[in-house]
Coordinates of C-alpha atoms and ligand atoms in Angstrom, one line a residue:
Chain A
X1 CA 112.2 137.0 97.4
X2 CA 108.9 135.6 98.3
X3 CA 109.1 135.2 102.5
X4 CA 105.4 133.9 102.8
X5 CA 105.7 135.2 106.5
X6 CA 101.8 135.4 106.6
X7 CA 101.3 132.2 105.4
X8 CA 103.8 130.3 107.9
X9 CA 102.5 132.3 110.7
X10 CA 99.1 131.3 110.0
X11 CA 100.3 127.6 109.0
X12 CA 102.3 127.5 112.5
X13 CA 98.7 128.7 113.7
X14 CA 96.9 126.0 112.4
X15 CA 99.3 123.2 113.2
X16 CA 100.7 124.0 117.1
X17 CA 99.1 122.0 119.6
X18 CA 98.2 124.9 122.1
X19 CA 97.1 122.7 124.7
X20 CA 96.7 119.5 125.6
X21 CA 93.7 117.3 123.8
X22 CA 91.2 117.9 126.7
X23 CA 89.7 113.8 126.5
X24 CA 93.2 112.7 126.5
X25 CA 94.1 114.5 129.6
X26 CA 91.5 113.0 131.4
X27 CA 92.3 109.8 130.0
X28 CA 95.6 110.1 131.7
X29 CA 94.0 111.1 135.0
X30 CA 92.3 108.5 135.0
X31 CA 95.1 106.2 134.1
X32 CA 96.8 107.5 137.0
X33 CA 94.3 107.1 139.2
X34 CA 94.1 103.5 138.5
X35 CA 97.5 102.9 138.8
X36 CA 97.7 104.0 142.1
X37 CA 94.3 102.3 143.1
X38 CA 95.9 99.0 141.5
X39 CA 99.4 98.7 141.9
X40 CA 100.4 95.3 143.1
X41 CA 101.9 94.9 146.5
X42 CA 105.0 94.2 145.4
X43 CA 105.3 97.6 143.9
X44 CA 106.4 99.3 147.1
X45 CA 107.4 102.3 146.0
X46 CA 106.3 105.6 145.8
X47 CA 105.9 107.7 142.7
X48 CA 105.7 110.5 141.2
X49 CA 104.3 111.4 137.8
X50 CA 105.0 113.8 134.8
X51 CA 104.4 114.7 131.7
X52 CA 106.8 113.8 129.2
X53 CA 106.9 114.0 125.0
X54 CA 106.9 117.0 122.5
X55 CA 103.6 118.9 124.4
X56 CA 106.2 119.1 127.6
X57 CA 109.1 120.3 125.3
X58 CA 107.0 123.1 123.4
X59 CA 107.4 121.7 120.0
X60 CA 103.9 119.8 120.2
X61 CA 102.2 119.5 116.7
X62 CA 98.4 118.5 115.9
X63 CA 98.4 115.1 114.5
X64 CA 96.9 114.1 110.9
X65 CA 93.2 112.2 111.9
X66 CA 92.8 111.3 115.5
X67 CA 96.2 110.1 116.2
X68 CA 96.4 111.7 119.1
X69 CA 99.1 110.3 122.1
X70 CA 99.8 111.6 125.3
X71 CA 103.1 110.5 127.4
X72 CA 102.9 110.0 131.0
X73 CA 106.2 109.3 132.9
X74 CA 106.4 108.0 136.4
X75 CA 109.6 108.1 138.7
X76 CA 109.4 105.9 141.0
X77 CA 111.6 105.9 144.2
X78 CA 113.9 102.9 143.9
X79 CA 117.3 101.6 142.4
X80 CA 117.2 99.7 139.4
X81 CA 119.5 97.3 140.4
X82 CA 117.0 96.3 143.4
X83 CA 114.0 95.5 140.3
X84 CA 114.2 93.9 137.2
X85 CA 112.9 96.3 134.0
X86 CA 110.5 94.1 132.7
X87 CA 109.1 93.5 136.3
X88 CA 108.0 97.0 136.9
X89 CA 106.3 97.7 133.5
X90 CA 104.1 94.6 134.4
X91 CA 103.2 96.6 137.9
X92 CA 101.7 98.6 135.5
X93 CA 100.6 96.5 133.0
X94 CA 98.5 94.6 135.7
X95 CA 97.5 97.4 137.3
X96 CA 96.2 98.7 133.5
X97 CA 95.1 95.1 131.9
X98 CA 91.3 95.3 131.0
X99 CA 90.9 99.2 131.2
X100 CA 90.5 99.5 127.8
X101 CA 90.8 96.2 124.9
X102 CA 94.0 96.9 124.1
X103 CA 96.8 97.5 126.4
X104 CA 100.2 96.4 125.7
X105 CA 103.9 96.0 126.7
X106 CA 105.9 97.8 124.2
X107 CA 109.8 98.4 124.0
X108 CA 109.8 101.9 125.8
X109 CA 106.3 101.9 127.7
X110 CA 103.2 100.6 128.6
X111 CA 100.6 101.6 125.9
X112 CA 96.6 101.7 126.4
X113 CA 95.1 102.2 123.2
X114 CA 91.4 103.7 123.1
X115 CA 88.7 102.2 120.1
X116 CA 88.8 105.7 118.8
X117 CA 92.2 105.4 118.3
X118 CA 94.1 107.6 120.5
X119 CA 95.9 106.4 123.1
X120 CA 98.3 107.2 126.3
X121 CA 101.7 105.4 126.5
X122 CA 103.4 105.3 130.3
X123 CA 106.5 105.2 130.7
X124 CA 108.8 103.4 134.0
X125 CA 111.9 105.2 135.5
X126 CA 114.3 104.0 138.3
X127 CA 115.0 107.5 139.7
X128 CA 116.8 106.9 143.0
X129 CA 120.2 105.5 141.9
X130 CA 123.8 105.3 144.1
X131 CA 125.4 107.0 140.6
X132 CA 122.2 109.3 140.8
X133 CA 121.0 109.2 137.3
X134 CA 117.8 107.9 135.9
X135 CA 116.8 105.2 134.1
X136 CA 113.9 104.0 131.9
X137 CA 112.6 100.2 132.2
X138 CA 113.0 99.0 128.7
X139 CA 111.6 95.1 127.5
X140 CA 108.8 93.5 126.7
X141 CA 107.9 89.7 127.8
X142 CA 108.6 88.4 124.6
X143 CA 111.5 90.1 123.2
X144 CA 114.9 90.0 123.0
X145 CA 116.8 89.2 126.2
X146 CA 119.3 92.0 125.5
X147 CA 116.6 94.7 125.2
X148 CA 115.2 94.2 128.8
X149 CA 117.4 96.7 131.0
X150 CA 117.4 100.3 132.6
X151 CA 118.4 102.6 130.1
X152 CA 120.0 105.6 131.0
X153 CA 117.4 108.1 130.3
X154 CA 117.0 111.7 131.4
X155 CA 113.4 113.1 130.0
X156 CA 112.7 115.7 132.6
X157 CA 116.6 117.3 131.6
X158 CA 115.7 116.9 127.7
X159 CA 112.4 118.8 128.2
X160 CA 114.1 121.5 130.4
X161 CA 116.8 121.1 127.5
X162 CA 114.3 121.7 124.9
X163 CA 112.0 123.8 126.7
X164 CA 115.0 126.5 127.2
X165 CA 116.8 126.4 124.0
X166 CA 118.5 129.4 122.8
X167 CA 118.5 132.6 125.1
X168 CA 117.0 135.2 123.1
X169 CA 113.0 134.1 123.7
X170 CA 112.4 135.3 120.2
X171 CA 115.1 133.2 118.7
X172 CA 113.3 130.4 120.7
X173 CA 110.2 131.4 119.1
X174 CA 111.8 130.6 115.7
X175 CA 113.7 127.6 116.3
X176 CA 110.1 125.7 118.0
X177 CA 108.6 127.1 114.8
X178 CA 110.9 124.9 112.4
X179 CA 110.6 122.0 114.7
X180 CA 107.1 122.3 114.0
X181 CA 107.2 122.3 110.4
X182 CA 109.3 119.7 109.6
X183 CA 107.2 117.5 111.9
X184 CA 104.1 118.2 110.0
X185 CA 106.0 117.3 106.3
X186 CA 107.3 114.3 107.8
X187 CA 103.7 113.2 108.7
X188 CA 102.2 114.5 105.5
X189 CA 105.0 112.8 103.2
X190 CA 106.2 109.3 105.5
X191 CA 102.9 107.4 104.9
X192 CA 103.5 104.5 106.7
X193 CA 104.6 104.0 110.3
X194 CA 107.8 101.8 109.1
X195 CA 111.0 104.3 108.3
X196 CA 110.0 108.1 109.5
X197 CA 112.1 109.5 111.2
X198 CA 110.9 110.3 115.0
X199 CA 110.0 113.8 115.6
X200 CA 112.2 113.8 118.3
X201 CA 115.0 113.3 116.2
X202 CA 113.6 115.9 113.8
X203 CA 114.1 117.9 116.8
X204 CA 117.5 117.4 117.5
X205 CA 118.5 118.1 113.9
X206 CA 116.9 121.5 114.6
X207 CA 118.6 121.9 117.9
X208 CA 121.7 120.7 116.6
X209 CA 122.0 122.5 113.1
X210 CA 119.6 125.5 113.1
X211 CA 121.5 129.5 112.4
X212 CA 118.7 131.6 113.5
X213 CA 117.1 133.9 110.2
X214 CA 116.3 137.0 111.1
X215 CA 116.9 140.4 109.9
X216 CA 117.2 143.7 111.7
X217 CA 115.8 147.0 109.6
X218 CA 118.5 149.5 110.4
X219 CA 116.1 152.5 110.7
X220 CA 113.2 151.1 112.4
X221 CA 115.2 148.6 114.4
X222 CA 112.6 146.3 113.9
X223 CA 113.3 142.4 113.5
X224 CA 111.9 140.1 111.0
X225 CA 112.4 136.4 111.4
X226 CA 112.5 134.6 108.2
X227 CA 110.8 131.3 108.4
X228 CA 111.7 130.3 104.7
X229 CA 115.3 131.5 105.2
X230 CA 115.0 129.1 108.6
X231 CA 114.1 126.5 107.0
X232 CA 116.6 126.3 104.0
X233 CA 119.6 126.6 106.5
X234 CA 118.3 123.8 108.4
X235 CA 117.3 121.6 105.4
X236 CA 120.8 122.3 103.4
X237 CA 122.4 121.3 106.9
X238 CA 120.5 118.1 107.7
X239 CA 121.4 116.6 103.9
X240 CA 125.4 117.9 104.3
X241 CA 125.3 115.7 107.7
X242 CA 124.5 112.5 105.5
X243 CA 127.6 110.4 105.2
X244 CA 128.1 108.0 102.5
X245 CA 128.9 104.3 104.0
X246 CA 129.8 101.4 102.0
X247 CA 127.7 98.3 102.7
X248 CA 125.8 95.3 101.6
X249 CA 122.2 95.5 99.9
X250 CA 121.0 93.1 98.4
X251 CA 124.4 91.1 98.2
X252 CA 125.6 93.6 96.5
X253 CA 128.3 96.4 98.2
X254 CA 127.2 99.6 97.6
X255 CA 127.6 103.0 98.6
X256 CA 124.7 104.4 101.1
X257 CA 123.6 107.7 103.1
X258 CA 123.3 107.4 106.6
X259 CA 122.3 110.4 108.6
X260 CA 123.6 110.2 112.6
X261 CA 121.7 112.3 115.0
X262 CA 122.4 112.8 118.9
X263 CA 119.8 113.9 121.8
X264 CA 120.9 116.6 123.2
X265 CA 121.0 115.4 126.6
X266 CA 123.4 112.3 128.3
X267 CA 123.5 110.1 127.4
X268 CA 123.2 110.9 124.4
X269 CA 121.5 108.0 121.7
X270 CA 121.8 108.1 118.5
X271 CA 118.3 108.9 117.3
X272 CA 118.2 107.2 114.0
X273 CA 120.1 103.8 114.3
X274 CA 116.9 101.6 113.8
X275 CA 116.3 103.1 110.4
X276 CA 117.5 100.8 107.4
X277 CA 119.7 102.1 104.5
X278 CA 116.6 102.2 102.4
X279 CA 114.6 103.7 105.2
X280 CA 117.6 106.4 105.0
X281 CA 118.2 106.7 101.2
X282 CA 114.1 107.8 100.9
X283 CA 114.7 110.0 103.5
X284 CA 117.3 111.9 102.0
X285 CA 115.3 112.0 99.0
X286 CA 112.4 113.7 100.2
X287 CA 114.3 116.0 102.1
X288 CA 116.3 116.8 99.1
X289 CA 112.8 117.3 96.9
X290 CA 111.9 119.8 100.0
X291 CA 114.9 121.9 99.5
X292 CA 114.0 122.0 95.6
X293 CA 110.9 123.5 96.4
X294 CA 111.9 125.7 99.7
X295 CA 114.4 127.4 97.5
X296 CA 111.8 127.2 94.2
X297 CA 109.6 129.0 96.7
X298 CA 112.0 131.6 97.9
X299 CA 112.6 132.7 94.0
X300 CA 108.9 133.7 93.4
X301 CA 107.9 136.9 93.2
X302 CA 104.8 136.3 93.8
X303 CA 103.2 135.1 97.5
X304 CA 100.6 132.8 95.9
X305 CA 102.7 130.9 93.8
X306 CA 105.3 130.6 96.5
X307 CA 102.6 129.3 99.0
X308 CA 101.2 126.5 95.9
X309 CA 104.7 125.0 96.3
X310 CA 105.2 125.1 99.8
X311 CA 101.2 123.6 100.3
X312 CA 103.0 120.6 98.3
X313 CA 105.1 120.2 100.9
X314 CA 103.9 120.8 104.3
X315 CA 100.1 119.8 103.4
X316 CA 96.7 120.7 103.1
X317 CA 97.0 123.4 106.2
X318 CA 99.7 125.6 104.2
X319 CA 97.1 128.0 103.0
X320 CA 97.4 129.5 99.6
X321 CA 96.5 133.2 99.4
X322 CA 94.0 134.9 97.6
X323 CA 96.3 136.9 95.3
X324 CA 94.2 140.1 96.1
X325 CA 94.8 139.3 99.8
X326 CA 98.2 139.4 99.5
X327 CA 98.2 143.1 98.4
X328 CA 97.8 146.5 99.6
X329 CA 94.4 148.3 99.8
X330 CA 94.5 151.5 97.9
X331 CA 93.2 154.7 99.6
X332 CA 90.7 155.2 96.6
X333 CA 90.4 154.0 92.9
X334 CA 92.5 155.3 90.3
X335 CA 91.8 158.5 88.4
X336 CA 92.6 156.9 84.9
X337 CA 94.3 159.6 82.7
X338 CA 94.7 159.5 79.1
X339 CA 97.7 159.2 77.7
X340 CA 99.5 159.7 74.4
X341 CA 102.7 157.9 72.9
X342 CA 104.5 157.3 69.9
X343 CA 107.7 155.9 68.2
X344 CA 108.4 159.0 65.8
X345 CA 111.2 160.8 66.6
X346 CA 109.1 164.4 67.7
Chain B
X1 CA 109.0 118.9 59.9
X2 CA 111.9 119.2 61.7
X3 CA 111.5 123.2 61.6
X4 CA 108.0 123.0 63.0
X5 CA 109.9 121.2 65.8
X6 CA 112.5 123.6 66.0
X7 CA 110.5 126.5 66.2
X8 CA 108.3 125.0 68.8
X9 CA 111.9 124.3 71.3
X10 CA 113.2 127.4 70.8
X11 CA 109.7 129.5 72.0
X12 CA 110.0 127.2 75.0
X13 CA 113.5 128.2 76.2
X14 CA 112.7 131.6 75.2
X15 CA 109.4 131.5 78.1
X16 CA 111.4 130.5 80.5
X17 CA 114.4 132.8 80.4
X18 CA 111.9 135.7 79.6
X19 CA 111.6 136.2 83.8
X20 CA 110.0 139.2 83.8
X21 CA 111.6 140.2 86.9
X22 CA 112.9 143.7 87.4
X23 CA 114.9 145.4 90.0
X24 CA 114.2 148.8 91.7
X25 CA 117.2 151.2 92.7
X26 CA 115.5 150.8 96.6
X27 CA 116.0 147.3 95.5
X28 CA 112.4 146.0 95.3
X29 CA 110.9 144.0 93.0
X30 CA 108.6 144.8 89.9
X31 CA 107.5 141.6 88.8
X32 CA 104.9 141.2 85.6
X33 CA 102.7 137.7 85.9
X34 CA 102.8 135.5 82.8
X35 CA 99.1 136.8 82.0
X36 CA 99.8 140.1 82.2
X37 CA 102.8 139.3 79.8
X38 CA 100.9 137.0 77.3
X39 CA 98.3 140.1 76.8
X40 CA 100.9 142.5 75.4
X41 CA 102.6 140.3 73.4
X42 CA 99.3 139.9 71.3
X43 CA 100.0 143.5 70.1
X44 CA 103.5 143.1 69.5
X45 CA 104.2 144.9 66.2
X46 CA 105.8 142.2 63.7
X47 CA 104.2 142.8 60.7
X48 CA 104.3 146.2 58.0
X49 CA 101.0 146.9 59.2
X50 CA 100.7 146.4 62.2
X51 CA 99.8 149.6 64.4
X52 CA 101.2 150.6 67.8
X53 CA 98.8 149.2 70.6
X54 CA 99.0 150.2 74.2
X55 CA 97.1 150.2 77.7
X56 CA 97.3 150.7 81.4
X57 CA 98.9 148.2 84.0
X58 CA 97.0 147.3 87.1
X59 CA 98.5 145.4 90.3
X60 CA 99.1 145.0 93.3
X61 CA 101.8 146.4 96.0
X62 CA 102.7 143.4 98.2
X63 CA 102.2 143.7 102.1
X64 CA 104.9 141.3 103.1
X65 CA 107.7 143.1 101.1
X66 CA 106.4 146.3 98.9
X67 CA 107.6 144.9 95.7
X68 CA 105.2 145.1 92.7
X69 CA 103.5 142.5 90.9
X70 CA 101.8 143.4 87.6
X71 CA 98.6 141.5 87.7
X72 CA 96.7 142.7 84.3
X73 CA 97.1 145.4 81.5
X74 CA 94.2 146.6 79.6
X75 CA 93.9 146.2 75.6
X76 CA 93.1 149.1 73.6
X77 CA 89.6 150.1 73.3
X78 CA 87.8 151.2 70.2
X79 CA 87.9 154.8 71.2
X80 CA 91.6 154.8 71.4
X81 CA 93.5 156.3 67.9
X82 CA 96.3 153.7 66.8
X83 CA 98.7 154.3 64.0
X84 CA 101.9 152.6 62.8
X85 CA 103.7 155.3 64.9
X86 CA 101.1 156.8 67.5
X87 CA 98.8 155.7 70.2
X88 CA 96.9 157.7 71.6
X89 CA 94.6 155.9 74.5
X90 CA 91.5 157.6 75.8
X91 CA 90.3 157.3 79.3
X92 CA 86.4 155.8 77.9
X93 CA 87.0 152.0 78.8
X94 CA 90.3 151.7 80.7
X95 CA 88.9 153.5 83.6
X96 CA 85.5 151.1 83.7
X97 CA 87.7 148.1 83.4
X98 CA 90.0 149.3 86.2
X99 CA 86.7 150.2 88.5
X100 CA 85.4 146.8 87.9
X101 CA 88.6 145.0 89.1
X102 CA 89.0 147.2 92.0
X103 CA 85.4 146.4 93.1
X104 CA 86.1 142.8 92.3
X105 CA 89.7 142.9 94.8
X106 CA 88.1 144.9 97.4
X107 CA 90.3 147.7 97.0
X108 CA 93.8 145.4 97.1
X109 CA 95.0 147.0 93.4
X110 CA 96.8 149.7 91.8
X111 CA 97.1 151.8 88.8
X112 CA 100.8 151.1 87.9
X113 CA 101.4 152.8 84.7
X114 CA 101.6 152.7 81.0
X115 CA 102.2 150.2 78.0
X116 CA 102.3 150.2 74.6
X117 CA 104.2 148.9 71.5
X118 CA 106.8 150.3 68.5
X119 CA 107.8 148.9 65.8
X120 CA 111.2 149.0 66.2
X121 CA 113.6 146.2 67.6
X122 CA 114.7 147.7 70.7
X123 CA 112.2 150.3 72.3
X124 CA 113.5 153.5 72.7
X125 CA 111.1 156.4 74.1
X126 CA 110.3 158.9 71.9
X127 CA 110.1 162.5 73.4
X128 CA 106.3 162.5 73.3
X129 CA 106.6 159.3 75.6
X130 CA 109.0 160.9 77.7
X131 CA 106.7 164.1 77.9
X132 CA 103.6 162.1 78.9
X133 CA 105.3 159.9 81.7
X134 CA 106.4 162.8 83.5
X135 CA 103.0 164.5 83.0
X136 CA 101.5 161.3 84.7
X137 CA 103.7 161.1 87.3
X138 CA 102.5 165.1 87.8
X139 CA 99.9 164.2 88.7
X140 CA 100.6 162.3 91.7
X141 CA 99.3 158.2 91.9
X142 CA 98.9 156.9 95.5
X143 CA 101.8 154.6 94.7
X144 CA 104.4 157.8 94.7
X145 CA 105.8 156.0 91.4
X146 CA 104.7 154.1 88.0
X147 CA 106.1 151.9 85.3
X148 CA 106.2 152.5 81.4
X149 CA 106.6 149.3 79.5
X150 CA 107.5 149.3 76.3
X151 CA 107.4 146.3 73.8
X152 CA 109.7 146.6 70.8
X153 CA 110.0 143.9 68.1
X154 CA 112.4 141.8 70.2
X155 CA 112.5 143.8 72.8
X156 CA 110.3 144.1 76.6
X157 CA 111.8 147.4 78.5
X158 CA 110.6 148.7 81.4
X159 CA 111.1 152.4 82.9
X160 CA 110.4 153.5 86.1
X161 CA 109.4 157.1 87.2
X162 CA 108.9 158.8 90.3
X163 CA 108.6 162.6 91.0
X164 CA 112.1 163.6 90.0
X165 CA 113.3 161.0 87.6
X166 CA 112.7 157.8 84.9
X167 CA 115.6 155.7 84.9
X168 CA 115.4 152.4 82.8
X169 CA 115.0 149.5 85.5
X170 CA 117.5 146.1 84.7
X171 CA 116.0 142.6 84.7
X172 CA 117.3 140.5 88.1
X173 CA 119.7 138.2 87.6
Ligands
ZN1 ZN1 106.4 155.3 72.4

C-alpha cells in the first residue's frame, strides 16, 4: 500500500548529482591543460577529450564523504596497432608525474589522486582504426603481460546508450531514478572497496531487467510512477538472474550463485567476472535482505513506518516523515458532538 | 509454569495476526496504529462489572493515497455516563483533547468517528448506535465519511458511514 512517492522523490533529490563537483571540473581543466602543454614528442597525435562515467550517462549519484571522481577520456587519432597500450598511458603518465603526490598507472586509466581525497582518472583510446572501432589502452608497468592490450571499448556509444534509454522521457525519468537508488544502497551496505559490484554494472541490471511501474488514473488520465513498485521488479529480477554453478571452495565442491551481467553496448563485457563466489554469494544476500524490506515496506499502511524500513536500506538520506506531515490539513478543527451508545437491544 | 508460558505465546501470535487493516468499498485503506489499538483494549469489557467505555478517533487522511490511518482515540472522561449497557459521551474533554492535537499537528488531523465497548462476544450495533451514527454523519465532517468501532469481548468491528449508508468494512487479507 505504502508508495513513499514523497519520500523517494525527495531521497532522489538529495542523492542526484545535478552537476558536476565545481573543484573537480577545474581539476580536470587543468589536467588537460597540462597534458597538452606536456606531452612527450613521441606522442604525435592529436586529441580530443570527453567526458566519460555515470555524470555523462545521467545516472550520476553524490558519493558518501569526499569520494568524489571525475572521468576524463581522450581519443586520440591513431591505430592501435601503430602504439603499444602501455606506451601511451605513460604519454600521460609523464606528462602528469609530479602534479599532484600521487599519480598512478592503473589497469583502465591514469589516476591523479588529490590529498583531499578526490581524484580524476584519464582514460587512453585508439580511435582511428582500419576496422573503425575504438579501443581503450589497458596495462600497467608491472602487471600481467596478458592485460596490456587495446580493448575494444565504445564509451561515447554506452553514454549515448544510456543517455537515451527508453523512448517515453518520463519512463527515462524512472528507469535513471532506480539506477540511482541502487547505487546509493550499494555504497551504504558494500563497506569495503573489495567485492561491490560497479555501478555500472548496477546499471546494466537496470537497463537490462527494469518493467517500467506506472499507473494511469482512468478519469484524470494522470500518471503515477511507482518508485517502490520499480524497485521490487528490478530487485526480484536481478536475484532470478543468479545461476547456481558447481565449484571448488575451500576444497570442497559446492554449489554457488553467480550473477552474469552484459554492457549494453559491443562488445559487450561481462560486468561482474572479477567478483569471487563469495564476493557473489554476499551479494545475493544483501539484495535478497532488500527485497524483504522493499516488499515489508510496500505492506505498511502507514508512510512513516514504510520510510523507517526503507532508511535501513538506502541510508541516512531516506528521510523519515513526520507522521503529521504525511497527512492532510483539515479546513478547520472538528466540531466534537456528543454522542450516545449502548448494547441493549432498544 | 508452563501455562504462564503458554499464555504469554498465544497473546504474541494473536498481536500479530490482529492487522488492523481494513478495506473501503472505493478500496482505500482504514488502518488503526498499534497505539490507537492498545488504548481501547484497556476498556475491553471482560469482567461482570465492567461498564461500557467509549471515545472519539482522531487521524489523519494520507496525501500520497487517501487512505486513513487512525492515529489516537480519546478515553472517557469523568463527565461521560457509563453503564454495563450504555455510554453516553459528552462533548466537555474530547473536544479540548482534539483542539490540543490539532494545534500540536498544525492542522494535519481529523475527527474520524466513534468507539466504544459491549459486553458481548461479537459486537452487534444496537439501534440507539445505529441512530446516533447516522445523526453524526448528519451533520456533515470535512472528511464526507467516519468510522464506528466497536470492541466486543473477542471481537474488533469496524463500520463505515457516509451520507447514505453504514456498511460493515472487512479486514484486508
Ligand atoms: Zn453500542
Amino acid at each position: 500500500m505504502a508508495l513513499c512517492k514523497k519520500q523517494f522523490q525527495d531521497f532522489h533529490d538529495t542523492i542526484k548529482l545535478k552537476e558536476e563537483n565545481e573543484v573537480l571540473s577545474s581539476k580536470r581543466d587543468i589536467i588537460v591543460k597540462r597534458i597538452k602543454d606536456k606531452l612527450p614528442e613521441e606522442a604525435a597525435y592529436s586529441f580530443d577529450i570527453f567526458n566519460q562515467g555515470s555524470y555523462a550517462m545521467h545516472t550520476g549519484i553524490k558519493p558518501l564523504g569526499s569520494d568524489y571522481d571525475i572521468d576524463v577520456g581522450l581519443y586520440f587519432d591513431m591505430s592501435k596497432d601503430d602504439v603499444d597500450p602501455l606506451t601511451a598511458k605513460n604519454w600521460i603518465y609523464k606528462a602528469l608525474d609530479g602534479h599532484t603526490s600521487d599519480v598512478k598507472i592503473k589497469n583502465p586509466c591514469v589516476t591523479v589522486t588529490y590529498a583531499e581525497g578526490y581524484h580524476v582518472d584519464v582514460t587512453v583510446y585508439a580511435a582511428n582504426n582500419s576496422d573503425g572501432k575504438v579501443y581503450l589502452a589497458k596495462g600497467k608497468p608491472n602487471g600481467k603481460v596478458e592485460d596490456k592490450k587495446w580493448d575494444e571499448s565504445n564509451p561515447k556509444d554506452l553514454i549515448t546508450e544510456i543517455r537515451e534509454h527508453l523512448p517515453d522521457k518520463d519512463d527515462r525519468r524512472q528507469f535513471r531514478r532506480i539506477v540511482r537508488y541502487l547505487k546509493r544502497w550499494k555504497d551504504v551496505k558494500f563497506s569495503s572497496v573489495n567485492g561491490k559490484p560497479t555501478g555500472i554494472a548496477l546499471t546494466s541490471c537496470v537497463y537490462h531487467w527494469l518493467d517500467i511501474q506506472k499507473e494511469t488514473d482512468t478519469f484524470t488520465g494522470k500518471t503515477t510512477y511507482k518508485d517502490l513498485e520499480a524497485l521490487i521488479n528490478v530487485v526480484s529480477k536481478i536475484i532470478s538472474n543468479f545461476q547456481q554453478e558447481y565449484v571448488e571452495i575451500d576444497g570442497e565442491y559446492k554449489f554457488m550463485p553467480r550473477l552474469k551481467v552484459r554492457l549494453p553496448v559491443e562488445p559487450k563485457p561481462e560486468l561482474l567476472e572479477t567478483m569471487t563466489y563469495k564476493q557473489m554469494k554476499t551479494f545475493k544476500e544483501k539484495l535478497e535482505t532488500l527485497l524483504e524490506a522493499l516488499e515489508d515496506a510496500k505492506a505498511k499502511a502507514d508512510p512513516t513506518d514504510a520510510a523507517e524500513l526503507l532508511k535501513k536500506q538506502f541510508g541516512d538520506d531516506f528521510p523519515v516523515p513526520e507522521k503529521s506531515t504525511t497527512g492532510k490539513k483539515a479546513m478547520a478543527a472538528a466540531v466534537i458532538s456528543s454522542s450516545e451508545s449502548a448494547s441493549e437491544k432498544g | 509454569m508452563n501455562i504462564a508460558l503458554f499464555v504469554q505465546k498465544k497473546e504474541g501470535i494473536c498481536i500479530n495476526n490482529q492487522k488492523e487493516l481494513f478495506i473501503l468499498p472505493n478500496n482505500r485503506i482504514l488502518y488503526i496504529r498499534p497505539e490507537a489499538i492498545e488504548k481501547i483494549n484497556h476498556y475491553r469489557q471482560i469482567r461482570w462489572t465492567d461498564t461500557e467505555a467509549g471515545g472519539i478517533l482522531i487521524g489523519r487522511v494520507l496525501m500520497e493515497d487517501g487512505n486513513y490511518i487512525v492515529d489516537d482515540v480519546t478515553e472517557p472522561m469523568p463527565t461521560d455516563k457509563r453503564s454495563r449497557t450504555r455510554f453516553s459521551r459528552k462533548q466537555e474533554g474530547h473536544q479540548e483533547y482534539f483542539n490540543d492535537v490539532w494545534k500540536r499537528e498544525n492542522g494535519r488531523c481529523f475527527y474520524l468517528g466513534e468507539w466504544h465497548t459491549h459486553p458481548e462476544s461479537v459486537p452487534v450495533p444496537s439501534s440507539i448506535d445505529r441512530k446516533d451514527w447516522s445523526r453524526l454523519l448528519n451533520l456533515g465532517y470535512e472528511t464526507g465519511c467516519l468510522f464506528f468501532i466497536i470492541l466486543g469481548i473477542d471481537e474488533l468491528k469496524v463500520w463505515y458511514g457516509t451520507e447514505d449508508k453504514i456498511i460493515e468494512l472487512k479486514r484486508r487479507n
